[in-house]
Coordinates of C-alpha atoms and ligand atoms in Angstrom, one line a residue:
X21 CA 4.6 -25.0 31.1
X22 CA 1.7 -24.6 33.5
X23 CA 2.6 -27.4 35.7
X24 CA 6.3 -26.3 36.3
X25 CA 7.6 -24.5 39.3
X26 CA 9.3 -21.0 39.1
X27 CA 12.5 -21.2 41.5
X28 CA 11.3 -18.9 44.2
X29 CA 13.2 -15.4 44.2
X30 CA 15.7 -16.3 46.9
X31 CA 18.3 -13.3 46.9
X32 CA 18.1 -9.9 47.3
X33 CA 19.5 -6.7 45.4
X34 CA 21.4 -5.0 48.0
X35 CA 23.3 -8.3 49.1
X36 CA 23.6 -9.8 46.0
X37 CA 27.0 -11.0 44.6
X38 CA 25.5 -10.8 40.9
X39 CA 25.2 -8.1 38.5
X40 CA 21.9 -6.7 37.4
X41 CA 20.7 -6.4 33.7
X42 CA 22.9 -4.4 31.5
X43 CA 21.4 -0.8 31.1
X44 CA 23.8 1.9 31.3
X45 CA 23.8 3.0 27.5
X46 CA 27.3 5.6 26.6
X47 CA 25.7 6.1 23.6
X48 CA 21.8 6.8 23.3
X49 CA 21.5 4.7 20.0
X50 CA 23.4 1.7 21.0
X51 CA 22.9 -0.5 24.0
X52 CA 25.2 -0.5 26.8
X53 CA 28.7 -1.4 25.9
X54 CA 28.6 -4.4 28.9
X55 CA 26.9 -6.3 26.1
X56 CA 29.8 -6.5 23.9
X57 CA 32.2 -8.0 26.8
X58 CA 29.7 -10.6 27.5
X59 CA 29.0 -12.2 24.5
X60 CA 32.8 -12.0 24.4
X61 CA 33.7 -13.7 28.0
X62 CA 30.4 -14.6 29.2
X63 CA 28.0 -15.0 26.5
X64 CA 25.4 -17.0 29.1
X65 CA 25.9 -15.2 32.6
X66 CA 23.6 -15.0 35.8
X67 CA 22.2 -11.8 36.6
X68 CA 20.2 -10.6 39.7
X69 CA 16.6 -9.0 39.3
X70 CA 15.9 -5.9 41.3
X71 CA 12.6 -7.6 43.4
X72 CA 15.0 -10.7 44.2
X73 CA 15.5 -13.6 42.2
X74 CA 18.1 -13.9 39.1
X75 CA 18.4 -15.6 35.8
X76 CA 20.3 -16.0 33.1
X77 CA 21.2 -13.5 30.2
X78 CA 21.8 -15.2 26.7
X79 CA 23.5 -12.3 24.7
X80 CA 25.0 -14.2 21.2
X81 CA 23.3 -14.0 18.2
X82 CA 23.5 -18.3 17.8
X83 CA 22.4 -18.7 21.2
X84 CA 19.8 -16.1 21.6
X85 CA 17.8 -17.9 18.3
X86 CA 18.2 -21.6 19.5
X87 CA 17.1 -20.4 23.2
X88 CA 13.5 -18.8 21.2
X89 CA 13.6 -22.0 19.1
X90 CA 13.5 -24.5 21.6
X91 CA 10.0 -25.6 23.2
X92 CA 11.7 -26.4 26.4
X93 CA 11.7 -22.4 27.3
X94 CA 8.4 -22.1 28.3
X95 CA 6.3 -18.6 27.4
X96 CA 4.4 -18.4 30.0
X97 CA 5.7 -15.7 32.0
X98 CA 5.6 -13.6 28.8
X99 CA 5.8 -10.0 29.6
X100 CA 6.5 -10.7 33.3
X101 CA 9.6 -9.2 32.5
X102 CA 11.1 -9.9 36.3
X103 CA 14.6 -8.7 35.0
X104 CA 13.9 -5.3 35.0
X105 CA 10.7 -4.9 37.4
X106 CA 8.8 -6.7 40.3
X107 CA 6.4 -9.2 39.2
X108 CA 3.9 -10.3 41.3
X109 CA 5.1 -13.7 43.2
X110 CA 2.3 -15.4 41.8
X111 CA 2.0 -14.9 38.4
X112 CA -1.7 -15.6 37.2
X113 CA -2.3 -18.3 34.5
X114 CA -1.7 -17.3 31.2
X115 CA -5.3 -16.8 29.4
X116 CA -6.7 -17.8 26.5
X117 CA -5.9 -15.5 23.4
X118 CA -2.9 -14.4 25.5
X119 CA -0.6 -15.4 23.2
X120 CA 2.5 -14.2 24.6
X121 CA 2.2 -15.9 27.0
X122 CA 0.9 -19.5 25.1
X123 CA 3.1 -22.3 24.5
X124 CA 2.5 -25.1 21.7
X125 CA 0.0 -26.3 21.2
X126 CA -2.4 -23.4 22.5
X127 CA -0.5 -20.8 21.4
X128 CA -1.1 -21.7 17.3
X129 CA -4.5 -22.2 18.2
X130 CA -5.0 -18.6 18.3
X131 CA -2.3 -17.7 16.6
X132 CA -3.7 -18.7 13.6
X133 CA -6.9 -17.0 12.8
X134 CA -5.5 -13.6 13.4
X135 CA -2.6 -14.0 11.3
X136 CA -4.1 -14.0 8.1
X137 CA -5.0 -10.9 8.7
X138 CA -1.2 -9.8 8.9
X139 CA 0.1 -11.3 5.8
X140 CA 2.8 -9.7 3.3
X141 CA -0.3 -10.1 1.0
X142 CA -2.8 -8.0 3.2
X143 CA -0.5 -5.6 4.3
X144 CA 0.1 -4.7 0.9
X145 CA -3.1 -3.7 0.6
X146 CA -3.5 -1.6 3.1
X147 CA -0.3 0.4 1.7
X148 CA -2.5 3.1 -0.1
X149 CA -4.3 4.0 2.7
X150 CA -1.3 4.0 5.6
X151 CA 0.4 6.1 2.7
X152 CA -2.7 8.9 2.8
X153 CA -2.9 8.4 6.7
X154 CA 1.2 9.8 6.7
X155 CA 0.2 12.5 4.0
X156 CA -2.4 13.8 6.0
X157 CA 0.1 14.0 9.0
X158 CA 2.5 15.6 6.8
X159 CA 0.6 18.2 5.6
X160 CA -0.9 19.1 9.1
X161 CA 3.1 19.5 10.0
X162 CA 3.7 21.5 7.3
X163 CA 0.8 24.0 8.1
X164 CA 2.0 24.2 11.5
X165 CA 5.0 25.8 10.1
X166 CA 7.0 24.0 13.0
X167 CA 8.5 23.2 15.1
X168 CA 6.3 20.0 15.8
X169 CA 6.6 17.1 18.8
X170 CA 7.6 14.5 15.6
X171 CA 6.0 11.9 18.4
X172 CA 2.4 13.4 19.2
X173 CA 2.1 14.2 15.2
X174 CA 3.8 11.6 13.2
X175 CA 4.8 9.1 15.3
X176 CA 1.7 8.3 17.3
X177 CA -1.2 9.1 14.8
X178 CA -0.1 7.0 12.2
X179 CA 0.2 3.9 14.0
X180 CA -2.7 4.4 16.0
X181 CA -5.0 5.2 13.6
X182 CA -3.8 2.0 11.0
X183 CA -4.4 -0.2 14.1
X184 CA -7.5 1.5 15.0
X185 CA -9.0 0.9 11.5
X186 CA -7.5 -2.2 11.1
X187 CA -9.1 -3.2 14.2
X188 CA -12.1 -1.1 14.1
X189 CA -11.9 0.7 17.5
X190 CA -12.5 4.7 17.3
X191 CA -9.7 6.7 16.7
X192 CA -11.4 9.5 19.2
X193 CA -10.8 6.5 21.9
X194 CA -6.6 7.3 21.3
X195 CA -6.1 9.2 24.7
X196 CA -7.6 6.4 26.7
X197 CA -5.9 3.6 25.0
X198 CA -2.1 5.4 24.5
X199 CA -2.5 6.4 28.2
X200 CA -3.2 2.6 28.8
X201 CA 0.1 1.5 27.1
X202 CA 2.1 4.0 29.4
X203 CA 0.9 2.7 32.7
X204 CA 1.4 -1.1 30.7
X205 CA 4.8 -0.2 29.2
X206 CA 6.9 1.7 32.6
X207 CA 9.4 0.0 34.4
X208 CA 8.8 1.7 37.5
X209 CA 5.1 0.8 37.8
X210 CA 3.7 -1.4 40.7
X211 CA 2.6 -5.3 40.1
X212 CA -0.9 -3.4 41.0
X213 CA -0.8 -0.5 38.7
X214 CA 0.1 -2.8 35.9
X215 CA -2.6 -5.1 36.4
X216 CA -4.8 -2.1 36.8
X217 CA -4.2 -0.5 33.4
X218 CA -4.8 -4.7 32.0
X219 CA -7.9 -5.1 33.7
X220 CA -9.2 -1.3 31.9
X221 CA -7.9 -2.0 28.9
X222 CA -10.0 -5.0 29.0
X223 CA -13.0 -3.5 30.1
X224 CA -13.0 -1.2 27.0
X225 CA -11.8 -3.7 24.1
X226 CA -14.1 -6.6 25.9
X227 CA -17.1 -3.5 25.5
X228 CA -15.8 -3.5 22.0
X229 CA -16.4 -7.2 21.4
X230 CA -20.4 -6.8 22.4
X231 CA -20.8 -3.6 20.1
X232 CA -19.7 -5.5 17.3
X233 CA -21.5 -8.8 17.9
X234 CA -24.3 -6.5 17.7
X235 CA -23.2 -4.0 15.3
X236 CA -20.4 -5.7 12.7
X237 CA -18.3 -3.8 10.5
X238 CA -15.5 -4.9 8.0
X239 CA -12.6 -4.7 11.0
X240 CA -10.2 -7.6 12.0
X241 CA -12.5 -7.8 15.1
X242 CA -15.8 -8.5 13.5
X243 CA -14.6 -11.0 11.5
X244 CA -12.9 -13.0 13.8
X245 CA -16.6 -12.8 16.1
X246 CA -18.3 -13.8 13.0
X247 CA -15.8 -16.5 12.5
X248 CA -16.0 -17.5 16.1
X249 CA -19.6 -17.5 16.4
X250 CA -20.3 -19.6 13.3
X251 CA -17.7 -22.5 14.4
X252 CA -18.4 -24.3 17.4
X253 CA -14.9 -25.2 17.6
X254 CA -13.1 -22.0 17.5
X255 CA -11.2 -20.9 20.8
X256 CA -11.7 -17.8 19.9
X257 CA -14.4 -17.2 23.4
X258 CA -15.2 -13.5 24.4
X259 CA -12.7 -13.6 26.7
X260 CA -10.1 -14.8 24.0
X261 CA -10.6 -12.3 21.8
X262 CA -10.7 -9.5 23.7
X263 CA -7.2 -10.5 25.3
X264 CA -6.1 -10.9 21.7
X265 CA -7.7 -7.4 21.1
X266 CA -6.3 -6.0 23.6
X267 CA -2.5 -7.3 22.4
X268 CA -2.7 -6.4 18.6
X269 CA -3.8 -2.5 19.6
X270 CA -1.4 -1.9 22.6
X271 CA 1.6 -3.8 20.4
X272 CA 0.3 -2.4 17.4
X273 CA 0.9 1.1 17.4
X274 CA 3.5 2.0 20.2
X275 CA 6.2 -0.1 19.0
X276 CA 6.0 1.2 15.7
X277 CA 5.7 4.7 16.7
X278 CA 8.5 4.6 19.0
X279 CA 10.5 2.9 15.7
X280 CA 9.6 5.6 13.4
X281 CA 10.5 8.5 16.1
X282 CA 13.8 6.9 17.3
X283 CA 15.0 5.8 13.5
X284 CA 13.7 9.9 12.5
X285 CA 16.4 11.0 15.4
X286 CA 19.2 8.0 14.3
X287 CA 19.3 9.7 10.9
X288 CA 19.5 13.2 12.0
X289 CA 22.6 12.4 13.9
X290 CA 23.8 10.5 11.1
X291 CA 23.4 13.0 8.4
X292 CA 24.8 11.0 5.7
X293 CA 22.5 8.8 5.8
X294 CA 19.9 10.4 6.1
X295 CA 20.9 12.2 3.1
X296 CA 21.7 8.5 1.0
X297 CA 17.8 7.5 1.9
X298 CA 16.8 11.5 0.6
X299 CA 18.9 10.9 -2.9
X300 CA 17.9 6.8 -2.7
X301 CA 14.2 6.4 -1.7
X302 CA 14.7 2.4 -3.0
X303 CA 17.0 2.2 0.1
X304 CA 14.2 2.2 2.4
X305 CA 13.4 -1.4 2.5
X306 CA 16.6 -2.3 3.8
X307 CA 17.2 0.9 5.8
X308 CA 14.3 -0.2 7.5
X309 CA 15.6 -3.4 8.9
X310 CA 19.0 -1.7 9.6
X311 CA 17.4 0.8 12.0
X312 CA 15.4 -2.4 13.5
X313 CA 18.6 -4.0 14.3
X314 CA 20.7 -1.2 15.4
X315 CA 17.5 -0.1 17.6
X316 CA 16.3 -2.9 18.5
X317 CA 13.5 -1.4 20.8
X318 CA 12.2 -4.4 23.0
X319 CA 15.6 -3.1 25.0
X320 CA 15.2 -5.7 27.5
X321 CA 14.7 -8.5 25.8
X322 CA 12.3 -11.6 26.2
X323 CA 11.7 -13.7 29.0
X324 CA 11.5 -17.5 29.3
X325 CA 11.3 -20.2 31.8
X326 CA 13.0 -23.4 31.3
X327 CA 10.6 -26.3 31.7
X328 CA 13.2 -28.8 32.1
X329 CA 17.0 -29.3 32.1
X330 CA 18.6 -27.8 29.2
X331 CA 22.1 -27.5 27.8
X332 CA 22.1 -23.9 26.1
X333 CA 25.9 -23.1 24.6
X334 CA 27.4 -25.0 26.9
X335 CA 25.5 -24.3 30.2
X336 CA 23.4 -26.0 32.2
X337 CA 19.7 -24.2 32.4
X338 CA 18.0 -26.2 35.3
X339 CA 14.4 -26.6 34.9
X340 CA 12.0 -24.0 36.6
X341 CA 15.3 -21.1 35.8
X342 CA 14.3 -17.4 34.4
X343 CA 16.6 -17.2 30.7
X344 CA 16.5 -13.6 29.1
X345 CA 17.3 -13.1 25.2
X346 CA 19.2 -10.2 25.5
X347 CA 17.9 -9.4 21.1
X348 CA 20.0 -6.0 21.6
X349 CA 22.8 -7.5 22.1
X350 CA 22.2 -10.5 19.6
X351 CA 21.9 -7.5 17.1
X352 CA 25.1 -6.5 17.6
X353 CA 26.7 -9.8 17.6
X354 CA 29.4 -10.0 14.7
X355 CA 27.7 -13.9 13.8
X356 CA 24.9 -12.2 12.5
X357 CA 26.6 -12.1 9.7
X358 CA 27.2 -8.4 8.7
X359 CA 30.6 -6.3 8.8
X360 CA 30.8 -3.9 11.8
X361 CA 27.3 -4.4 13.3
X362 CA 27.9 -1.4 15.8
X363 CA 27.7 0.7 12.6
X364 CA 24.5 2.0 11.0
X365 CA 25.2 1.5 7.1
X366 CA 21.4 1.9 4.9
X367 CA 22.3 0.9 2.5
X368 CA 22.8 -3.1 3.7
X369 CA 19.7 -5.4 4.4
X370 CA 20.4 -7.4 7.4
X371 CA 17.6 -9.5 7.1
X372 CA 18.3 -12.3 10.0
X373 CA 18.6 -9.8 12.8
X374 CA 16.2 -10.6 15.5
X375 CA 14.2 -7.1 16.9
X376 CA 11.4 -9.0 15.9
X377 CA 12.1 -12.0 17.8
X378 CA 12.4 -15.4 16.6
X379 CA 10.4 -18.9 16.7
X380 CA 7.2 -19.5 17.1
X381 CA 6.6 -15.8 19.2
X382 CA 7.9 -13.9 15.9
X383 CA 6.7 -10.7 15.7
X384 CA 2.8 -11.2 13.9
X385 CA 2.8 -7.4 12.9
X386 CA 6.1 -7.1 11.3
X387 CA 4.7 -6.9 7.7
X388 CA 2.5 -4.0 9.3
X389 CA 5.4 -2.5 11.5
X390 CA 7.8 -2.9 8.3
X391 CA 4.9 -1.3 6.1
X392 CA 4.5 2.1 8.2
X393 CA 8.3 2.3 8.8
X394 CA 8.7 2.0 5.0
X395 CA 6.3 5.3 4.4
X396 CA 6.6 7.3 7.0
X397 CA 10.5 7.2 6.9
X398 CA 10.3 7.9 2.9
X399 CA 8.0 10.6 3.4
X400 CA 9.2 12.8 5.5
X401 CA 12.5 12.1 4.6
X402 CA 11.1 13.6 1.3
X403 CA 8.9 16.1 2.6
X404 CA 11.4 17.8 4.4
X405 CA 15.1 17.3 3.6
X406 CA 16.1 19.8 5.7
X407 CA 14.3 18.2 9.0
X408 CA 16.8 19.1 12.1
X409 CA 16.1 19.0 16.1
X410 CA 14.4 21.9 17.5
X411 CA 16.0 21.7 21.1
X412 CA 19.6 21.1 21.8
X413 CA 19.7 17.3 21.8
X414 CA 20.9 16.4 25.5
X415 CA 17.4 17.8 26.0
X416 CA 15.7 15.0 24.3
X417 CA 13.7 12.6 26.6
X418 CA 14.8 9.3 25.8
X419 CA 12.9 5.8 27.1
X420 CA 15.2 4.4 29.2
X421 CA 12.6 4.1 31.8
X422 CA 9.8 2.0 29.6
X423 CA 10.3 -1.7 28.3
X424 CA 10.1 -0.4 24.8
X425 CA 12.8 2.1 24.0
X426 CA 12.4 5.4 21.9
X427 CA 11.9 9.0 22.9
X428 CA 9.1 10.3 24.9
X429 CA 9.1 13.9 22.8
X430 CA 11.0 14.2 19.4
X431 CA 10.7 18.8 19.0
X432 CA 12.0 18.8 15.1
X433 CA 11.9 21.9 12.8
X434 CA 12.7 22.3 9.1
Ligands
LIG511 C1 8.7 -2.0 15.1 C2 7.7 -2.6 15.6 C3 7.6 -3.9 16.3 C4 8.6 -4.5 17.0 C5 10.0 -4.1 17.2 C6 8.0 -5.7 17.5 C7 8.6 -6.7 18.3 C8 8.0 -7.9 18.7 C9 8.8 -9.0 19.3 C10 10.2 -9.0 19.7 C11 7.9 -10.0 19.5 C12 8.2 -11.4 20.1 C13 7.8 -11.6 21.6 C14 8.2 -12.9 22.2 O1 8.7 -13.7 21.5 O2 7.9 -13.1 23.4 C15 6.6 -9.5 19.0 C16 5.4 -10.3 19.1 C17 4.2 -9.8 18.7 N1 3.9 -8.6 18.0 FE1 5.3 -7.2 17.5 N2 6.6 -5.7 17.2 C18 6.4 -4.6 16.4 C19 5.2 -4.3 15.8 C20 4.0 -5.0 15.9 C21 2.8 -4.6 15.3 C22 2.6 -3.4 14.4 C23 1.8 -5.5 15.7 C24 0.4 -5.7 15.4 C25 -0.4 -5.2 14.6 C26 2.5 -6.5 16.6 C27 1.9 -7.5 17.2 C28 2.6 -8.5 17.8 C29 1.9 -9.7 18.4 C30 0.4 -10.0 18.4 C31 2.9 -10.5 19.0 C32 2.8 -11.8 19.7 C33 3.1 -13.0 18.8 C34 3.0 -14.3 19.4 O3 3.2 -14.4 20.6 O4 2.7 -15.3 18.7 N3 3.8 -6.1 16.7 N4 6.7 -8.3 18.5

């Protein structure tokens, strides 16, 4: 949607008639309850943004998956996320390999060679080894004799080293690139600090890209520069795949660890089921999209520019508007087809929720994500059954202040 205009942010926060984004949570594992009377009265609603502008908040289930369905909302300004932080005013073009930020047809074009690499197929393969990577963990926790920061040694370590393997980038590079995906990943950070932390994290994956042309190995990243360099055709230039580098390692390990530290918390509050998944390890698979859907951790949803005039449930979206998929809410949405959806229940499978998006953008690493979850969860569950917080919980730090939700620290004991 290169060529289309963004309407220009014409209002301002403090006179503003509209309401911003939804974020006041009552409960820590739920979004906020202004959600719920929404998709009730409002389901498609104008909201302001705080650096000036407004757009519209899609918060049903039906709508939320024909809105990411339909070509005519526009990608481009991908993680701009203007609902919930300044964005520059002129947003840069969206690069090759960026493929957040891609619409059809550029987007498959590199969508494609890196999602073989993330197939139920592959993943499965690389079970044994994520399943050694969480032992290890385990067993470092269990020497510690506790309590532990379940986020620096669970949490984090896992995902980071699977997509540091997977990827083949150094594991003893962590500090550099976690730090990265803070400064990326905070609401309160400047246009300029944001684009900082991009243009670093470039620096280092795009340093990355000329060690292995020189120097391959058997990582997702050498083969795509082999593959790249022996077909004139591929897109897949320097400067697209270390854009695309830098994506899969930022998105592929602190989603995940937030996941596996905010589901560990989830079932310590709900002891029950916590103790179902310790007496029913065979739960997991489904437990695992349950806490994906009550969690839902992209909190703020997904942004989308309309490219023309579009009736969405009933509303006119004029071209060049800001729409936001509100997938929290859409997760809670009674259409999706589950009794009670502001209940956690393990033991159901609620396969069409939408944490991982829908259309086209649909989460590549969810096989991977789902893969890790599966483990980890099992494992410690397993390890130690009688896993409890180690501070009073009021004093855990939760992520209301980053786009992806979770807990900062997790202290547990056992
Ligand atoms: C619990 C963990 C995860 C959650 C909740 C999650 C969520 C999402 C969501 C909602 C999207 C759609 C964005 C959009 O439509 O604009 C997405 C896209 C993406 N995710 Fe994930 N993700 C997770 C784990 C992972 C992992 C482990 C990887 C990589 C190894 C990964 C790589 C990606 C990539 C590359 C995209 C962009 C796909 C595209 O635009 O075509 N994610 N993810």
């Amino acid at each position: 949607m290169n060529e289309t205009t963004v309407n220009e942010p014409t209002t301002n926060d403090a006179v503003s008639p509209l309401p911003g984004m939804p974020r006041v949570r009552t409960c820590p594992f739920s979004p906020a309850p202004e959600y719920a009377r929404l998709r009730e009265n409002a389901p498609i609603s104008q909201i302001a943004f705080p650096g000036g502008g407004s757009g519209w908040l899609v918060t049903r289930y039906e709508d939320v998956r024909a809105m990411l369905a339909d070509p005519r909302f526009s990608s481009s300004l991908g993680m701009g996320a203007p609902h919930v932080r300044p964005v520059p005013a002129m947003l840069e073009k969206p690069r090759p390999g960026a493929l957040l930020r891609l619409d059809e047809p550029e987007h498959t074009r590199y969508r494609r060679p890196v999602m073989r690499a993330f197939t139920v197929k592959r993943v499965q393969a690389l079970r044994p080894r994520i399943q050694q990577i969480v032992d290890e963990c385990l067993d470092a926790m269990e020497r510690s004799g506790g309590p532990v920061d379940l986020v620096a040694e669970l949490a984090l370590p896992v995902t980071s080293l699977v997509i540091c393997e997977l990827l083949g980038v150094d594991y003893e590079d962590r500090d550099t690139f976690q730090g990265l995906a803070g400064q990326l990943l905070a609401i309160d950070a400047s246009p300029e600090q944001t684009q900082a932390a991009r243009l670093e994290l470039g620096l280092f994956i795009a340093g990355l890209v000329a060690a292995k042309r020189e120097q391959p190995g058997e990582d997702l990243l050498s083969t795509l520069i082999q593959e790249a360099d022996a077909d004139q055709d591929s897109p897949l230039t320097d400067e697209a795949l270390t854009i695309l580098g830098s994506l899969l390692l930022i998105a592929g390990h602190e989603t995940t660890a937030n996941m596996i530290a905010l589901s560990t918390l989830t079932l310590l509050h709900h002891p029950g089921q916590f103790a179902a998944l310790h007496h029913n390890p065979s739960l997991v698979q489904g437990a695992v999209d349950e806490l994906l859907r009550y969690l839902t951790i992209i909190q703020f949803g997904l942004t989308r520019v309309a490219t023309e005039d579009v009736t969405l449930g009933g509303r006119l979206i004029c071209a060049g508007e800001y729409v936001i998929a509100a997938l929290p809410s859409a997760n809670r949405d009674p259409a999706l087809g589950i009794d009670a959806p502001d209940r956690l229940d393990v033991t159901r499978d609620p396969a069409a929720h939408v944490a991982f998006g829908y259309g086209p953008h649909q989460c590549l690493g969810q096989q991977l994500a789902r893969a890790e979850l599966q483990i980890t969860l099992t494992s410690l569950i397993q390890r130690f059954p009688t896993l409890r917080l180690a501070v009073p919980p009021e004093q855990v730090p939760y992520r209301d202040d980053m786009i992806i939700y979770g807990v900062h620290r997790l202290p547990v004991t056992w």
